[in-house]
Every structure is written in C-alpha cells, then in structure tokens.
C-alpha cells in the first residue's frame, strides 16, 4: 500500500477560512493526503490566510520563517516538504509572496483551491506554482463531497458556504478585491450539502458568506430565493436542529429574513450584525451605506419579531478623521442597543483600499485609549447578559466532552458555552439545563430533566 502523505493546514481569521480548510482537506484526500496536527512531520503545509486584521501579511511571513526551518530539517532527513500560502493574503499579494519567500512552493487564491491537485503537479514540474486569478467556473461545482467519516469526525456543528464575495466596497475592506463580487450558490446544492451533513450526525448549521444576507441563489422553482426563504427550506430537513448565519450587512435585512426569525424555532435568536461606528459622518466615510438610525431601526424590526433575540457586532475605532465626539456616538449606540458580545479593533489601513489613502488624524495613543473604553463597555454588557442566565433554564445543544472529567459542554442559543456533569450519550442532543453559576464566559448548570435522552431530544427538537 502507498503510505499516506501528511497534510497540515493552519487557518487564520474568519469562519469562511475554517470551511475552506475543510474543503481543501476533502479535495486533497483523493491525492492520498491525511491531516496531521503538526507542521513538522507534514509533507504539505498550507497557510490559509486572512487579510482583514492588522499586520496580516507580517504574521504570514513570520510563520513562513518558522516553516523554513522545518522544511530544511525535513530535507536533512531525506523528506520533501511543500509549503503553500492560500486565502486572502495569497490573493492580494501572490507575486510578492513568491518574490519574498523562496521557501514557498505554491500560492493559491481562495477561489481556486479546487485546483489544488493540479497546482501541486505544476509545482512539482516547474518548481513553484502561482494561481490567483478568479476562475470562470464555480469552484463549488468541482469540490468533492466530504466522506461520512470526515463529517462525523468534525463534530455536530458545521459551516455551509451559501454566498461568497461582496459588492458593498466599504472603504476599509479588502474583501471585494480578494473574494470578488457577490456570488450565491443554487438552493439545490445547498440542500444537498445540508442533507449529507445531517445524515452523518451534524445538528447545527451556520450558513456563511462575506455578506450572507445578500444571498440571492436560484431556487428549484427557477426564481431567485433570498436568505429567509432558504432558511425556511433548510429548517424542514430531517436532522436540522439549529440554524445560524453570518456575517450580515444592515442594508440587506429584508422582511423575509425577519419573518424567518419570527416563524422558525430552528433559527437561533442571535444575530451578528456589524455596524462599525455610531457616527454618521464616519459611516459615510466608510461607505457603509447606512446611518446609525438606519441600524437602530433594523434592530427594532428584529426585536419586534422575536423578543428574546440578541446581537453581536463589529466596531472599528480610530477610523481616519474620527473625533472624540464621533467616538462618543459609538459608545452611545452600544449603550442603547446592548450587545451579548462584540468584536472591536483599532483601524489599520489595508493596502489598495480607499481608506488607506486617507490622512491619518487619530494617534496610536488615542486609538488605544478609545479601544479600551469601548471594550470595557462591551465586556460589561456581555457579563451582564451572561449573569442574567443564572437561575434560568436554557436549551443547550451538547457538542463534546469538556476538559474536566465527567463534564460535557454544549452551547446555548446565544453561543454561550454551558457545562454539565453528564454521560457522553447526550452529545448531539438538545437538553434543558438549569444554570447555577458562571465561570468567566462559561455557564455551569445541571440537566433539568431525568427523562431518557432520546425521548427528550426528540421532544425538544420537534
């Protein structure tokens, strides 16, 4: 038998990269690759990169420096190690990576990883291979389905890409340039993916896209389906216990999506809805295409449809020209909305974006100070949200064994980790849990039922 080749993928950034990494594993399985947790003994190492966060490129080059040492050691042992850079940094800086990092054998953009077997052959023949063009064909039509054993090994939750790319062109964002224009997958293919996952034990599905609620895929009736209608169809698939989606844009929240939150018990009442700033002038400079009041009205529509809904968001502090008064408007918005969680970052320019040409008027010290104030407010809201669960009974979908012996951990509808002492038999099922205490960000409780696990899961998931 041929000895399997070892594959190690290190992913940075967004949920889309987690999904992409899994599909690269599936694609390379046919070439005899199996995953390994260590880069040191891998035959192929892929850095699956993200270009959104600060100093993304520097982190990649730093990691490549460490991998060069591992590659040299493999050569001394008589073993060949190939190194690939994939994802958004690869798309944005492909030629520069080839120039700066001789240790890299392959550079492949996020729209071309279905070509990996062919690219590996080109690299073997020519020494190196670069592919960062946007291919004409839809990559999803060429990707192999994951094997049942791979699905089961990945757990009870799964990401499903339904949309890629973005047409919004926020001035700070590289996504339209690295992921391309908005493209939505056909409904039938998404249904097939979800059915296969559900048949192999997946119970929670997060639909992902750079601008997921701009979804406009072709339905089986030949018409364009919005995200809300897609969610309604997926909720009817046997085995689908929970549905989520991320990441959304406030401009694309339509009535059908609101109705889905009102009508579908499978759709979790937790929405990630980035706003970035609470100041209208900054929102205009960001080209966000909405005002702070527009955002508030969207929140009000969600809350009118479902009273128990909660929100998370993204914020950028220190965007070029942001004044103290405008930052205060962001604090005011956060105070008014009240978030269960949020992500906040200091502004950093991304090369090639319009904002990178704007004059910097916010000092590093000011950014640090503002970020500290914003995060303190967000942390206080998240802590209050978590504390409010103490003494209540919540539904938890159990995922895996916890670190402490005898504990099983799952997540609430709001993605809060919840720990109970229980048998592993509850994994993959939803149970009511009485919350007794809070440890950092995790809820601690007890199962609120003594009934048979299978009966309870069927009752709750019905």
Short mmCIF file of C-alpha atoms in Angstrom, two decimals:
data_model
loop_
_atom_site.label_atom_id
_atom_site.label_comp_id
_atom_site.label_asym_id
_atom_site.label_seq_id
_atom_site.Cartn_x
_atom_site.Cartn_y
_atom_site.Cartn_z
CA UNK A 1 0.00 0.00 0.00
CA UNK A 2 1.08 3.59 -0.65
CA UNK A 3 1.99 5.42 2.55
CA UNK A 4 -0.43 8.36 3.10
CA UNK A 5 1.05 11.81 2.74
CA UNK A 6 0.54 14.14 5.68
CA UNK A 7 -1.25 17.49 5.34
CA UNK A 8 -1.21 20.32 7.90
CA UNK A 9 -3.42 23.40 7.43
CA UNK A 10 -3.17 26.46 9.66
CA UNK A 11 -6.13 28.81 9.22
CA UNK A 12 -6.35 32.45 10.21
CA UNK A 13 -9.36 34.73 10.52
CA UNK A 14 -12.96 34.18 9.53
CA UNK A 15 -15.41 31.28 9.54
CA UNK A 16 -15.10 31.10 5.77
CA UNK A 17 -11.46 30.07 6.19
CA UNK A 18 -12.45 27.25 8.56
CA UNK A 19 -14.87 25.99 5.92
CA UNK A 20 -12.27 26.45 3.14
CA UNK A 21 -9.70 24.47 5.14
CA UNK A 22 -12.09 21.54 5.48
CA UNK A 23 -12.81 21.56 1.77
CA UNK A 24 -9.09 21.63 0.98
CA UNK A 25 -8.72 18.54 3.17
CA UNK A 26 -11.56 16.88 1.25
CA UNK A 27 -10.04 17.87 -2.10
CA UNK A 28 -6.59 16.53 -1.25
CA UNK A 29 -7.88 13.28 0.27
CA UNK A 30 -8.13 11.86 -3.25
CA UNK A 31 -4.41 12.61 -3.67
CA UNK A 32 -3.56 10.44 -0.66
CA UNK A 33 -3.25 13.18 1.96
CA UNK A 34 -4.36 12.76 5.57
CA UNK A 35 -4.40 15.52 8.19
CA UNK A 36 -1.74 15.88 10.84
CA UNK A 37 -1.78 18.25 13.81
CA UNK A 38 1.92 19.11 13.45
CA UNK A 39 3.59 21.04 10.67
CA UNK A 40 6.96 19.42 11.47
CA UNK A 41 6.07 15.99 10.07
CA UNK A 42 3.84 17.21 7.23
CA UNK A 43 4.53 16.63 3.56
CA UNK A 44 2.36 19.64 2.66
CA UNK A 45 1.77 22.67 4.88
CA UNK A 46 -0.91 25.18 3.86
CA UNK A 47 -1.22 28.59 5.50
CA UNK A 48 -4.85 29.57 4.93
CA UNK A 49 -4.60 33.32 5.38
CA UNK A 50 -6.88 36.25 6.21
CA UNK A 51 -6.26 39.86 5.13
CA UNK A 52 -8.82 41.57 7.36
CA UNK A 53 -6.87 42.01 10.58
CA UNK A 54 -3.90 44.25 11.32
CA UNK A 55 -0.46 43.08 10.20
CA UNK A 56 -1.91 40.05 8.41
CA UNK A 57 0.96 39.87 5.93
CA UNK A 58 3.63 40.20 8.61
CA UNK A 59 2.13 37.28 10.52
CA UNK A 60 2.28 35.14 7.38
CA UNK A 61 5.93 35.96 6.71
CA UNK A 62 6.79 35.31 10.36
CA UNK A 63 5.16 31.88 10.15
CA UNK A 64 6.96 31.19 6.86
CA UNK A 65 10.25 31.88 8.63
CA UNK A 66 9.46 29.16 11.16
CA UNK A 67 8.36 26.79 8.42
CA UNK A 68 11.61 27.34 6.51
CA UNK A 69 13.45 25.78 9.46
CA UNK A 70 11.06 22.80 9.45
CA UNK A 71 11.46 22.42 5.68
CA UNK A 72 15.25 22.44 5.94
CA UNK A 73 15.10 19.82 8.71
CA UNK A 74 12.81 17.63 6.59
CA UNK A 75 15.33 17.86 3.72
CA UNK A 76 18.14 16.75 6.04
CA UNK A 77 16.01 13.71 6.88
CA UNK A 78 15.61 12.96 3.18
CA UNK A 79 11.97 14.05 3.15
CA UNK A 80 10.37 16.69 0.91
CA UNK A 81 8.05 19.27 2.47
CA UNK A 82 5.94 21.55 0.28
CA UNK A 83 4.67 24.88 1.60
CA UNK A 84 1.59 26.63 0.23
CA UNK A 85 0.04 30.00 1.02
CA UNK A 86 -3.70 30.13 0.39
CA UNK A 87 -6.54 32.52 1.21
CA UNK A 88 -6.89 36.28 1.02
CA UNK A 89 -3.26 37.30 1.63
CA UNK A 90 -2.33 34.94 -1.20
CA UNK A 91 -4.92 36.59 -3.45
CA UNK A 92 -3.80 40.11 -2.58
CA UNK A 93 -0.03 39.59 -2.53
CA UNK A 94 0.65 36.47 -4.59
CA UNK A 95 3.57 37.73 -6.66
CA UNK A 96 5.11 39.47 -3.63
CA UNK A 97 4.99 36.22 -1.64
CA UNK A 98 6.77 34.37 -4.43
CA UNK A 99 9.42 37.14 -4.51
CA UNK A 100 9.94 37.50 -0.75
CA UNK A 101 9.63 33.89 0.39
CA UNK A 102 11.66 31.42 -1.68
CA UNK A 103 10.59 28.65 0.71
CA UNK A 104 7.01 28.87 -0.63
CA UNK A 105 6.18 26.36 -3.37
CA UNK A 106 2.53 27.26 -4.05
CA UNK A 107 0.41 30.40 -3.81
CA UNK A 108 -3.32 29.88 -4.39
CA UNK A 109 -6.22 32.30 -4.02
CA UNK A 110 -9.49 31.43 -2.22
CA UNK A 111 -11.41 30.95 -5.46
CA UNK A 112 -9.01 28.33 -6.83
CA UNK A 113 -8.43 25.75 -4.11
CA UNK A 114 -10.47 23.19 -6.06
CA UNK A 115 -7.46 23.23 -8.44
CA UNK A 116 -5.03 22.15 -5.69
CA UNK A 117 -4.26 18.66 -7.13
CA UNK A 118 -3.39 20.22 -10.49
CA UNK A 119 -1.43 23.05 -8.85
CA UNK A 120 0.62 20.53 -6.86
CA UNK A 121 1.56 18.79 -10.09
CA UNK A 122 2.56 22.11 -11.68
CA UNK A 123 4.72 22.94 -8.68
CA UNK A 124 6.45 19.57 -8.92
CA UNK A 125 7.13 20.05 -12.62
CA UNK A 126 8.12 23.73 -12.56
CA UNK A 127 9.45 24.20 -9.04
CA UNK A 128 6.73 26.67 -7.97
CA UNK A 129 3.13 27.48 -8.87
CA UNK A 130 1.03 30.64 -8.55
CA UNK A 131 -2.73 30.81 -9.15
CA UNK A 132 -4.60 33.90 -8.01
CA UNK A 133 -6.85 34.57 -10.98
CA UNK A 134 -10.61 34.43 -10.48
CA UNK A 135 -11.61 31.28 -12.40
CA UNK A 136 -14.56 31.32 -14.76
CA UNK A 137 -16.10 28.16 -13.31
CA UNK A 138 -17.82 27.94 -9.93
CA UNK A 139 -15.41 26.14 -7.59
CA UNK A 140 -18.30 24.57 -5.63
CA UNK A 141 -19.27 22.53 -8.68
CA UNK A 142 -15.83 20.88 -8.66
CA UNK A 143 -15.26 20.25 -4.97
CA UNK A 144 -15.64 16.65 -3.77
CA UNK A 145 -18.15 15.93 -1.04
CA UNK A 146 -16.58 15.15 2.34
CA UNK A 147 -16.54 11.49 3.28
CA UNK A 148 -19.00 10.39 6.01
CA UNK A 149 -16.19 9.59 8.42
CA UNK A 150 -14.71 13.08 7.92
CA UNK A 151 -18.08 14.69 8.65
CA UNK A 152 -18.55 12.67 11.84
CA UNK A 153 -15.01 13.48 13.00
CA UNK A 154 -15.67 17.23 12.67
CA UNK A 155 -18.49 17.20 15.18
CA UNK A 156 -22.13 18.12 15.38
CA UNK A 157 -21.78 21.70 14.10
CA UNK A 158 -20.82 22.66 10.56
CA UNK A 159 -20.34 25.71 8.38
CA UNK A 160 -22.02 25.73 4.98
CA UNK A 161 -20.98 28.38 2.48
CA UNK A 162 -24.01 29.79 0.67
CA UNK A 163 -22.53 33.03 -0.65
CA UNK A 164 -19.12 34.50 -1.38
CA UNK A 165 -17.79 37.92 -2.23
CA UNK A 166 -19.12 41.40 -1.55
CA UNK A 167 -20.37 44.31 -3.67
CA UNK A 168 -20.51 46.88 -0.86
CA UNK A 169 -16.94 48.23 -1.20
CA UNK A 170 -16.55 49.60 2.32
CA UNK A 171 -13.51 51.84 2.09
CA UNK A 172 -11.55 49.94 4.76
CA UNK A 173 -12.18 46.43 3.43
CA UNK A 174 -10.22 44.20 1.04
CA UNK A 175 -12.91 41.54 0.61
CA UNK A 176 -14.25 42.75 -2.77
CA UNK A 177 -10.69 42.56 -4.10
CA UNK A 178 -9.69 39.21 -2.58
CA UNK A 179 -13.00 37.33 -2.74
CA UNK A 180 -14.57 39.06 -5.73
CA UNK A 181 -18.15 40.04 -6.50
CA UNK A 182 -21.15 38.55 -4.71
CA UNK A 183 -21.98 35.05 -5.90
CA UNK A 184 -24.73 32.87 -4.43
CA UNK A 185 -24.87 29.09 -4.67
CA UNK A 186 -28.01 27.42 -6.06
CA UNK A 187 -30.54 26.33 -3.44
CA UNK A 188 -30.50 22.70 -4.61
CA UNK A 189 -26.76 22.34 -3.99
CA UNK A 190 -27.04 23.84 -0.52
CA UNK A 191 -29.89 21.45 0.29
CA UNK A 192 -27.76 18.51 -0.87
CA UNK A 193 -24.87 19.63 1.34
CA UNK A 194 -27.09 20.06 4.41
CA UNK A 195 -28.81 16.71 3.87
CA UNK A 196 -25.49 14.90 3.66
CA UNK A 197 -24.22 16.60 6.80
CA UNK A 198 -27.45 15.91 8.69
CA UNK A 199 -27.42 12.27 7.62
CA UNK A 200 -23.98 11.96 9.22
CA UNK A 201 -24.78 13.50 12.58
CA UNK A 202 -24.48 17.26 12.11
CA UNK A 203 -27.23 19.05 14.02
CA UNK A 204 -26.25 22.73 13.90
CA UNK A 205 -25.66 24.55 10.62
CA UNK A 206 -24.15 28.02 10.22
CA UNK A 207 -24.70 29.46 6.76
CA UNK A 208 -21.72 31.64 5.94
CA UNK A 209 -20.76 34.27 3.41
CA UNK A 210 -18.89 37.55 3.32
CA UNK A 211 -22.30 39.19 3.05
CA UNK A 212 -24.57 36.27 3.78
CA UNK A 213 -27.90 38.07 3.89
CA UNK A 214 -27.30 39.33 0.35
CA UNK A 215 -27.91 35.71 -0.67
CA UNK A 216 -29.85 35.50 -3.94
CA UNK A 217 -29.46 31.94 -5.19
CA UNK A 218 -31.50 30.21 -7.86
CA UNK A 219 -34.30 28.17 -6.33
CA UNK A 220 -35.70 24.88 -7.61
CA UNK A 221 -38.65 26.87 -8.96
CA UNK A 222 -36.33 28.89 -11.20
CA UNK A 223 -36.79 32.04 -9.13
CA UNK A 224 -34.27 33.89 -7.01
CA UNK A 225 -34.54 32.94 -3.34
CA UNK A 226 -33.49 35.32 -0.54
CA UNK A 227 -31.84 34.08 2.64
CA UNK A 228 -35.10 33.95 4.61
CA UNK A 229 -36.69 31.57 2.13
CA UNK A 230 -33.57 29.40 2.05
CA UNK A 231 -33.65 29.15 5.85
CA UNK A 232 -37.30 28.07 5.75
CA UNK A 233 -36.45 25.26 3.34
CA UNK A 234 -33.42 24.07 5.32
CA UNK A 235 -35.38 24.04 8.58
CA UNK A 236 -37.62 21.34 7.09
CA UNK A 237 -34.73 18.90 6.51
CA UNK A 238 -34.78 15.97 8.97
CA UNK A 239 -31.97 16.22 11.49
CA UNK A 240 -31.60 20.00 11.29
CA UNK A 241 -31.91 21.13 14.91
CA UNK A 242 -30.34 24.58 14.77
CA UNK A 243 -29.69 27.16 12.06
CA UNK A 244 -27.48 30.26 12.18
CA UNK A 245 -25.96 32.62 9.61
CA UNK A 246 -23.04 35.05 9.48
CA UNK A 247 -21.95 37.72 8.54
CA UNK A 248 -24.77 40.15 7.71
CA UNK A 249 -24.98 43.71 6.42
CA UNK A 250 -27.67 46.03 7.83
CA UNK A 251 -28.66 47.13 4.30
CA UNK A 252 -29.66 43.59 3.30
CA UNK A 253 -32.05 42.71 6.13
CA UNK A 254 -35.36 42.15 4.34
CA UNK A 255 -38.85 41.28 5.58
CA UNK A 256 -38.45 37.59 4.69
CA UNK A 257 -35.41 37.28 6.95
CA UNK A 258 -37.27 39.00 9.79
CA UNK A 259 -40.18 36.61 9.24
CA UNK A 260 -37.83 33.62 9.41
CA UNK A 261 -36.74 34.72 12.89
CA UNK A 262 -40.39 35.05 13.88
CA UNK A 263 -41.53 31.71 12.49
CA UNK A 264 -38.65 29.21 12.66
CA UNK A 265 -37.79 27.66 16.04
CA UNK A 266 -34.71 26.13 14.38
CA UNK A 267 -33.31 29.61 13.62
CA UNK A 268 -31.38 30.78 16.66
CA UNK A 269 -32.27 34.20 18.12
CA UNK A 270 -28.71 35.52 17.88
CA UNK A 271 -27.62 37.78 15.01
CA UNK A 272 -24.16 39.11 14.19
CA UNK A 273 -24.85 42.49 12.61
CA UNK A 274 -21.75 44.68 12.17
CA UNK A 275 -22.22 48.45 12.44
CA UNK A 276 -18.55 49.61 12.72
CA UNK A 277 -19.36 53.11 14.06
CA UNK A 278 -22.16 55.09 15.66
CA UNK A 279 -21.28 58.35 13.86
CA UNK A 280 -22.98 59.11 10.55
CA UNK A 281 -20.03 61.04 9.08
CA UNK A 282 -17.69 58.14 9.79
CA UNK A 283 -20.22 55.64 8.40
CA UNK A 284 -20.36 57.72 5.20
CA UNK A 285 -16.55 57.86 5.01
CA UNK A 286 -16.56 54.08 5.40
CA UNK A 287 -19.13 53.81 2.57
CA UNK A 288 -21.32 51.69 4.81
CA UNK A 289 -24.49 52.87 3.02
CA UNK A 290 -26.49 53.21 6.23
CA UNK A 291 -26.79 55.67 9.10
CA UNK A 292 -26.80 54.95 12.81
CA UNK A 293 -30.58 55.45 12.87
CA UNK A 294 -30.96 53.04 9.94
CA UNK A 295 -29.11 50.46 12.03
CA UNK A 296 -31.28 51.12 15.09
CA UNK A 297 -34.43 50.63 13.02
CA UNK A 298 -33.14 47.26 11.75
CA UNK A 299 -32.53 46.19 15.35
CA UNK A 300 -36.07 47.30 16.25
CA UNK A 301 -37.52 45.18 13.43
CA UNK A 302 -35.72 42.07 14.70
CA UNK A 303 -36.86 42.72 18.27
CA UNK A 304 -40.45 43.25 17.21
CA UNK A 305 -40.39 39.83 15.53
CA UNK A 306 -38.73 37.98 18.41
CA UNK A 307 -38.40 39.42 21.88
CA UNK A 308 -35.63 37.09 23.04
CA UNK A 309 -33.26 37.98 20.19
CA UNK A 310 -29.73 39.15 21.00
CA UNK A 311 -26.97 40.73 18.92
CA UNK A 312 -23.25 40.87 18.39
CA UNK A 313 -21.43 43.37 16.21
CA UNK A 314 -18.11 44.66 14.84
CA UNK A 315 -16.58 48.05 15.62
CA UNK A 316 -13.61 49.95 14.20
CA UNK A 317 -12.01 52.54 16.48
CA UNK A 318 -9.89 55.39 15.16
CA UNK A 319 -11.01 55.42 11.53
CA UNK A 320 -9.24 58.33 9.75
CA UNK A 321 -10.73 61.59 10.94
CA UNK A 322 -12.73 60.15 13.85
CA UNK A 323 -13.22 62.83 16.51
CA UNK A 324 -13.82 62.29 20.21
CA UNK A 325 -17.43 63.34 19.69
CA UNK A 326 -17.87 60.76 16.93
CA UNK A 327 -16.33 58.06 19.08
CA UNK A 328 -18.76 59.05 21.84
CA UNK A 329 -21.57 58.43 19.34
CA UNK A 330 -20.32 54.84 19.03
CA UNK A 331 -20.38 54.44 22.80
CA UNK A 332 -23.91 55.84 22.85
CA UNK A 333 -25.04 53.36 20.19
CA UNK A 334 -23.54 50.43 22.11
CA UNK A 335 -25.23 51.63 25.30
CA UNK A 336 -28.58 51.94 23.55
CA UNK A 337 -28.51 48.60 21.70
CA UNK A 338 -26.98 46.41 24.42
CA UNK A 339 -24.90 43.56 22.97
CA UNK A 340 -24.44 39.98 24.08
CA UNK A 341 -20.96 40.11 22.51
CA UNK A 342 -18.98 42.25 20.08
CA UNK A 343 -15.64 42.46 18.31
CA UNK A 344 -13.71 45.73 18.31
CA UNK A 345 -10.47 46.69 16.59
CA UNK A 346 -8.20 49.64 16.05
CA UNK A 347 -8.28 50.86 12.48
CA UNK A 348 -5.35 49.71 10.37
CA UNK A 349 -5.03 50.50 6.65
CA UNK A 350 -5.30 47.70 4.13
CA UNK A 351 -3.17 48.37 1.03
CA UNK A 352 -5.25 49.02 -2.07
CA UNK A 353 -8.36 50.20 -0.23
CA UNK A 354 -9.62 53.81 -0.47
CA UNK A 355 -9.26 54.34 3.29
CA UNK A 356 -5.54 53.58 3.04
CA UNK A 357 -5.17 56.87 1.13
CA UNK A 358 -7.00 58.90 3.78
CA UNK A 359 -4.96 61.15 6.05
CA UNK A 360 -4.45 59.63 9.49
CA UNK A 361 -5.69 62.03 12.17
CA UNK A 362 -6.07 59.66 15.13
CA UNK A 363 -2.90 58.90 17.04
CA UNK A 364 -1.98 55.42 18.21
CA UNK A 365 -2.34 56.55 21.82
CA UNK A 366 -5.85 57.89 21.15
CA UNK A 367 -6.84 54.66 19.42
CA UNK A 368 -5.58 52.59 22.34
CA UNK A 369 -7.46 54.72 24.84
CA UNK A 370 -10.71 54.66 22.86
CA UNK A 371 -10.49 50.93 22.25
CA UNK A 372 -10.04 50.38 25.97
CA UNK A 373 -13.17 52.37 26.78
CA UNK A 374 -15.22 50.60 24.11
CA UNK A 375 -14.10 47.14 25.16
CA UNK A 376 -14.81 47.91 28.81
CA UNK A 377 -18.38 48.83 27.87
CA UNK A 378 -18.83 45.77 25.65
CA UNK A 379 -17.38 43.46 28.32
CA UNK A 380 -19.77 44.87 30.92
CA UNK A 381 -22.73 44.19 28.61
CA UNK A 382 -21.56 40.65 27.84
CA UNK A 383 -21.03 39.93 31.54
CA UNK A 384 -24.50 41.25 32.38
CA UNK A 385 -26.02 39.15 29.58
CA UNK A 386 -24.30 36.02 30.88
CA UNK A 387 -25.21 36.71 34.53
CA UNK A 388 -28.86 37.06 33.53
CA UNK A 389 -28.85 33.34 32.65
CA UNK A 390 -28.16 32.31 36.27
CA UNK A 391 -31.31 30.82 37.80
CA UNK A 392 -32.95 30.24 34.42
CA UNK A 393 -33.40 27.07 32.38
CA UNK A 394 -31.99 27.20 28.86
CA UNK A 395 -31.75 24.76 25.98
CA UNK A 396 -28.25 23.52 25.25
CA UNK A 397 -27.01 21.56 22.24
CA UNK A 398 -24.21 19.37 23.59
CA UNK A 399 -21.06 19.13 21.49
CA UNK A 400 -18.25 17.24 23.20
CA UNK A 401 -16.55 16.16 26.41
CA UNK A 402 -15.16 19.08 28.41
CA UNK A 403 -11.69 19.32 29.94
CA UNK A 404 -12.90 18.42 33.42
CA UNK A 405 -13.57 14.67 33.83
CA UNK A 406 -17.27 13.82 33.61
CA UNK A 407 -18.27 17.21 32.18
CA UNK A 408 -19.98 17.66 28.81
CA UNK A 409 -20.02 21.08 27.12
CA UNK A 410 -22.55 22.48 24.71
CA UNK A 411 -23.82 25.87 23.60
CA UNK A 412 -26.94 27.86 24.25
CA UNK A 413 -28.92 29.61 21.54
CA UNK A 414 -26.58 32.59 22.10
CA UNK A 415 -23.37 30.55 21.65
CA UNK A 416 -22.58 30.64 25.37
CA UNK A 417 -20.60 27.56 26.47
CA UNK A 418 -22.56 25.56 29.04
CA UNK A 419 -21.05 22.75 31.16
CA UNK A 420 -22.88 19.93 32.96
CA UNK A 421 -21.90 16.66 34.63
CA UNK A 422 -23.45 14.02 32.37
CA UNK A 423 -22.90 10.98 30.20
CA UNK A 424 -21.38 11.42 26.72
CA UNK A 425 -24.64 9.93 25.42
CA UNK A 426 -26.11 13.45 25.40
CA UNK A 427 -23.65 14.69 22.74
CA UNK A 428 -25.54 15.77 19.61
CA UNK A 429 -28.77 16.32 21.51
CA UNK A 430 -30.58 19.32 22.99
CA UNK A 431 -31.41 19.31 26.69
CA UNK A 432 -32.84 21.86 29.11
CA UNK A 433 -30.18 22.99 31.58
CA UNK A 434 -30.73 24.86 34.82
CA UNK A 435 -27.93 27.43 35.10
CA UNK A 436 -26.45 27.67 38.61
CA UNK A 437 -23.29 29.74 38.18
CA UNK A 438 -20.89 31.48 35.83
CA UNK A 439 -17.16 30.86 35.38
CA UNK A 440 -15.63 33.58 33.22
CA UNK A 441 -17.65 33.25 29.99
CA UNK A 442 -18.99 29.74 30.62
CA UNK A 443 -22.31 28.79 32.18
CA UNK A 444 -22.32 25.97 34.77
CA UNK A 445 -25.50 24.03 35.42
CA UNK A 446 -27.38 20.75 35.73
CA UNK A 447 -29.61 18.86 33.35
CA UNK A 448 -33.17 19.89 34.15
CA UNK A 449 -34.67 16.52 33.23
CA UNK A 450 -34.34 12.90 34.28
CA UNK A 451 -36.16 11.53 31.23
CA UNK A 452 -34.49 9.26 28.69
CA UNK A 453 -32.06 11.19 26.44
CA UNK A 454 -33.55 10.07 23.15
CA UNK A 455 -37.09 10.99 24.19
CA UNK A 456 -36.02 14.44 25.41
CA UNK A 457 -34.02 15.24 22.28
CA UNK A 458 -36.91 14.29 20.05
CA UNK A 459 -39.32 16.38 22.11
CA UNK A 460 -37.15 19.50 22.14
CA UNK A 461 -36.07 19.20 18.53
CA UNK A 462 -39.61 18.60 17.25
#
